[in-house]
Amino acid sequence: GRAGEGMLDNMSADEVRRLRLVVVTSILGTDMAKHQESISWLESNKADMPGLRAREEVLESDDALKLSSAMLHCADLIHPALPWHIHKR
């Protein structure tokens, strides 16, 4: 079959909705109109990532969504600045 076919078959309806929300929000977050909002959130967020990992806890849902969006935005910004041999890959 096709690559990825049935990828969502083992996910609940809630998990599929959450995955869709993460993907759509992250992609829309690459819009430069959202740049300042993303930077402001990154600068003001007080999440203790090392502490969360040490306690085997996770970010709250909204913070995790904002972080995934900000990470994709950062990757989207830097990609054109990569050396050509890396950019081609």
Coordinates of N, CA, C and O in Angstrom, one line a residue:
G1 N 0.8 -1.2 0.0 CA 0.0 0.0 0.0 C 0.9 1.3 0.0 O 2.1 1.2 -0.1
R2 N 0.2 2.4 0.1 CA 0.9 3.7 0.1 C 1.6 3.9 1.4 O 1.2 3.4 2.5
A3 N 2.7 4.7 1.4 CA 3.4 5.0 2.6 C 2.4 5.8 3.5 O 1.7 6.7 3.1
G4 N 2.4 5.4 4.8 CA 1.6 6.0 5.8 C 0.1 5.6 5.8 O -0.7 6.0 6.6
E5 N -0.2 4.7 4.9 CA -1.6 4.2 4.8 C -2.0 3.5 6.1 O -1.2 2.7 6.6
G6 N -3.1 3.9 6.7 CA -3.5 3.3 7.9 C -2.8 3.9 9.1 O -3.0 3.3 10.2
M7 N -2.1 4.9 8.9 CA -1.3 5.5 10.0 C -2.2 5.9 11.2 O -1.8 5.8 12.4
L8 N -3.4 6.4 10.9 CA -4.2 6.8 12.0 C -5.2 5.8 12.5 O -6.0 6.0 13.4
D9 N -5.1 4.6 11.9 CA -6.1 3.5 12.2 C -6.1 3.1 13.7 O -7.2 2.8 14.2
N10 N -5.0 3.2 14.4 CA -4.9 2.8 15.7 C -5.0 3.9 16.7 O -4.8 3.7 17.9
M11 N -5.4 5.1 16.2 CA -5.6 6.2 17.1 C -7.1 6.4 17.4 O -7.9 6.2 16.5
S12 N -7.4 6.9 18.6 CA -8.8 7.2 18.9 C -9.2 8.5 18.2 O -8.3 9.3 17.7
A13 N -10.5 8.8 18.2 CA -11.0 10.0 17.5 C -10.4 11.2 18.2 O -10.0 12.2 17.5
D14 N -10.3 11.2 19.5 CA -9.7 12.3 20.3 C -8.2 12.5 19.9 O -7.7 13.6 19.8
E15 N -7.5 11.4 19.7 CA -6.1 11.5 19.4 C -5.9 12.1 17.9 O -5.0 12.9 17.7
V16 N -6.8 11.7 17.0 CA -6.7 12.2 15.7 C -7.0 13.7 15.7 O -6.4 14.4 15.0
R17 N -8.0 14.1 16.4 CA -8.4 15.5 16.5 C -7.2 16.3 17.1 O -6.8 17.4 16.6
R18 N -6.5 15.8 18.1 CA -5.4 16.5 18.7 C -4.2 16.5 17.7 O -3.6 17.6 17.6
L19 N -3.9 15.5 17.0 CA -2.9 15.5 16.0 C -3.2 16.5 14.9 O -2.3 17.3 14.5
R20 N -4.4 16.5 14.5 CA -4.8 17.5 13.4 C -4.6 18.9 14.0 O -4.1 19.8 13.3
L21 N -5.0 19.2 15.2 CA -4.8 20.5 15.8 C -3.3 20.9 15.9 O -3.0 22.0 15.6
V22 N -2.5 20.0 16.3 CA -1.1 20.2 16.4 C -0.5 20.6 15.0 O 0.3 21.5 14.8
V23 N -0.8 19.7 14.0 CA -0.3 20.0 12.7 C -0.7 21.3 12.1 O 0.1 22.1 11.6
V24 N -2.0 21.5 12.2 CA -2.6 22.8 11.6 C -2.0 24.0 12.3 O -1.6 25.0 11.7
T25 N -2.0 24.0 13.6 CA -1.6 25.1 14.4 C -0.1 25.4 14.2 O 0.4 26.5 14.0
S26 N 0.7 24.3 14.1 CA 2.1 24.4 13.8 C 2.4 25.0 12.5 O 3.3 25.9 12.3
I27 N 1.7 24.6 11.5 CA 1.9 25.1 10.1 C 1.5 26.6 10.0 O 2.2 27.4 9.5
L28 N 0.3 26.9 10.6 CA -0.1 28.3 10.6 C 0.8 29.2 11.4 O 1.0 30.4 11.1
G29 N 1.5 28.6 12.4 CA 2.5 29.3 13.2 C 3.7 29.8 12.4 O 4.5 30.6 12.9
T30 N 3.9 29.2 11.2 CA 5.1 29.6 10.4 C 4.8 31.0 9.7 O 5.7 31.5 9.1
D31 N 3.6 31.4 9.7 CA 3.2 32.7 9.1 C 4.0 33.8 9.9 O 3.9 33.9 11.1
M32 N 4.7 34.7 9.2 CA 5.4 35.8 9.8 C 4.5 36.7 10.6 O 5.0 37.5 11.4
A33 N 3.3 36.8 10.3 CA 2.3 37.6 11.0 C 2.2 37.2 12.5 O 1.9 37.9 13.3
K34 N 2.6 35.9 12.7 CA 2.6 35.4 14.1 C 3.9 35.4 14.8 O 4.1 34.9 15.9
H35 N 5.0 36.0 14.1 CA 6.3 35.9 14.6 C 6.5 36.6 16.0 O 7.0 35.9 16.9
Q36 N 6.0 37.8 16.1 CA 6.1 38.5 17.4 C 5.4 37.7 18.5 O 5.9 37.6 19.7
E37 N 4.2 37.2 18.2 CA 3.5 36.4 19.2 C 4.3 35.2 19.7 O 4.4 34.9 20.9
S38 N 4.9 34.5 18.7 CA 5.7 33.3 19.0 C 6.9 33.7 19.9 O 7.2 33.1 20.9
I39 N 7.6 34.8 19.5 CA 8.8 35.2 20.2 C 8.4 35.6 21.6 O 9.1 35.3 22.6
S40 N 7.4 36.4 21.7 CA 6.9 36.9 23.1 C 6.6 35.7 24.0 O 6.9 35.7 25.2
W41 N 5.9 34.7 23.4 CA 5.6 33.5 24.2 C 6.9 32.8 24.7 O 7.0 32.4 25.9
L42 N 7.8 32.6 23.8 CA 9.1 31.9 24.1 C 9.8 32.7 25.2 O 10.4 32.1 26.1
E43 N 9.8 34.0 25.1 CA 10.6 34.8 26.1 C 9.9 34.9 27.5 O 10.5 35.0 28.5
S44 N 8.6 34.8 27.5 CA 7.8 34.9 28.7 C 7.5 33.6 29.4 O 7.1 33.5 30.6
N45 N 7.6 32.5 28.7 CA 7.2 31.2 29.2 C 8.2 30.8 30.3 O 9.4 30.9 30.1
K46 N 7.6 30.3 31.4 CA 8.5 29.9 32.5 C 8.5 28.4 32.7 O 8.8 27.9 33.8
A47 N 8.2 27.6 31.7 CA 8.2 26.2 31.8 C 9.6 25.7 32.2 O 10.6 26.1 31.6
D48 N 9.7 24.8 33.2 CA 10.9 24.2 33.7 C 11.1 22.9 33.0 O 10.8 21.8 33.5
M49 N 11.6 22.9 31.7 CA 11.7 21.7 30.9 C 12.6 20.6 31.6 O 12.2 19.5 31.7
P50 N 13.8 21.0 32.1 CA 14.6 20.0 32.8 C 13.9 19.4 34.0 O 14.0 18.2 34.3
G51 N 13.2 20.3 34.8 CA 12.4 19.8 35.9 C 11.3 18.9 35.5 O 11.1 17.9 36.2
L52 N 10.6 19.2 34.4 CA 9.5 18.4 34.0 C 10.1 17.0 33.6 O 9.5 16.0 33.9
R53 N 11.2 17.0 32.9 CA 11.8 15.7 32.5 C 12.2 14.9 33.7 O 12.0 13.7 33.8
A54 N 12.8 15.6 34.7 CA 13.3 14.9 35.9 C 12.2 14.2 36.6 O 12.3 13.2 37.2
R55 N 11.0 14.9 36.6 CA 9.8 14.4 37.3 C 9.0 13.5 36.4 O 7.9 13.1 36.9
E56 N 9.4 13.3 35.2 CA 8.7 12.5 34.2 C 7.3 13.1 34.0 O 6.3 12.3 33.9
E57 N 7.2 14.4 33.9 CA 5.9 15.1 33.7 C 6.0 15.7 32.3 O 7.1 15.7 31.7
V58 N 4.9 16.2 31.8 CA 4.8 16.8 30.5 C 4.3 18.2 30.6 O 3.6 18.5 31.6
L59 N 4.5 19.0 29.5 CA 3.9 20.3 29.5 C 2.4 20.2 29.4 O 1.8 19.3 28.9
E60 N 1.8 21.3 29.9 CA 0.3 21.4 29.8 C 0.0 21.4 28.3 O 0.8 21.9 27.5
S61 N -1.2 21.0 27.9 CA -1.5 20.9 26.5 C -1.4 22.1 25.7 O -0.8 22.1 24.6
D62 N -1.8 23.3 26.2 CA -1.7 24.5 25.5 C -0.2 25.0 25.3 O 0.2 25.4 24.2
D63 N 0.6 24.8 26.4 CA 2.0 25.1 26.3 C 2.7 24.2 25.3 O 3.6 24.7 24.5
A64 N 2.4 22.9 25.3 CA 3.0 22.0 24.3 C 2.6 22.4 22.9 O 3.5 22.3 22.0
L65 N 1.4 22.8 22.7 CA 1.0 23.2 21.3 C 1.7 24.5 20.9 O 2.2 24.6 19.8
K66 N 1.9 25.5 21.8 CA 2.6 26.7 21.5 C 4.1 26.4 21.2 O 4.7 27.0 20.3
L67 N 4.7 25.5 22.0 CA 6.1 25.1 21.8 C 6.3 24.4 20.5 O 7.2 24.7 19.8
S68 N 5.4 23.5 20.1 CA 5.6 22.8 18.8 C 5.5 23.8 17.7 O 6.2 23.7 16.7
S69 N 4.6 24.8 17.8 CA 4.4 25.8 16.8 C 5.6 26.7 16.7 O 6.1 27.0 15.6
A70 N 6.2 27.1 17.8 CA 7.4 27.9 17.9 C 8.6 27.2 17.3 O 9.4 27.8 16.6
M71 N 8.7 25.9 17.6 CA 9.8 25.1 17.1 C 9.8 25.0 15.5 O 10.8 25.2 14.9
L72 N 8.6 24.7 15.0 CA 8.5 24.7 13.5 C 8.7 26.0 12.9 O 9.4 26.1 11.9
H73 N 8.3 27.1 13.5 CA 8.5 28.5 13.1 C 10.0 28.7 13.0 O 10.5 29.2 12.0
C74 N 10.8 28.4 14.1 CA 12.2 28.6 14.1 C 12.9 27.8 13.0 O 13.8 28.3 12.3
A75 N 12.5 26.5 12.8 CA 13.1 25.7 11.7 C 12.8 26.3 10.4 O 13.6 26.3 9.5
D76 N 11.6 26.8 10.2 CA 11.2 27.4 8.9 C 12.0 28.7 8.6 O 12.4 28.9 7.5
L77 N 12.3 29.4 9.7 CA 13.2 30.6 9.5 C 14.6 30.3 9.2 O 15.2 31.0 8.3
I78 N 15.2 29.3 9.8 CA 16.6 29.0 9.6 C 16.9 28.2 8.3 O 18.0 28.3 7.8
H79 N 16.0 27.5 7.9 CA 16.3 26.6 6.7 C 16.9 27.3 5.5 O 17.9 26.8 5.0
P80 N 16.4 28.4 5.1 CA 17.0 29.1 3.9 C 18.4 29.6 4.2 O 19.2 29.8 3.2
A81 N 18.8 29.7 5.5 CA 20.2 30.2 5.8 C 21.2 29.0 5.9 O 22.4 29.3 6.0
L82 N 20.7 27.8 5.7 CA 21.6 26.7 5.8 C 22.6 26.6 4.6 O 22.2 27.1 3.5
P83 N 23.8 26.1 4.7 CA 24.7 25.9 3.6 C 23.9 25.1 2.5 O 23.1 24.2 2.8
W84 N 24.2 25.4 1.3 CA 23.5 24.7 0.1 C 23.5 23.2 0.2 O 22.5 22.6 0.0
H85 N 24.6 22.6 0.5 CA 24.7 21.2 0.5 C 23.8 20.5 1.6 O 23.3 19.4 1.4
I86 N 23.6 21.3 2.7 CA 22.6 20.8 3.7 C 21.2 21.1 3.3 O 20.3 20.3 3.4
H87 N 21.0 22.3 2.7 CA 19.7 22.7 2.3 C 19.1 21.7 1.2 O 17.9 21.4 1.3
K88 N 19.9 21.2 0.3 CA 19.5 20.3 -0.7 C 19.0 19.0 -0.2 O 18.1 18.4 -0.8
R89 N 19.5 18.5 0.9 CA 19.1 17.3 1.5 C 17.7 17.4 2.0 O 16.8 16.7 2.0

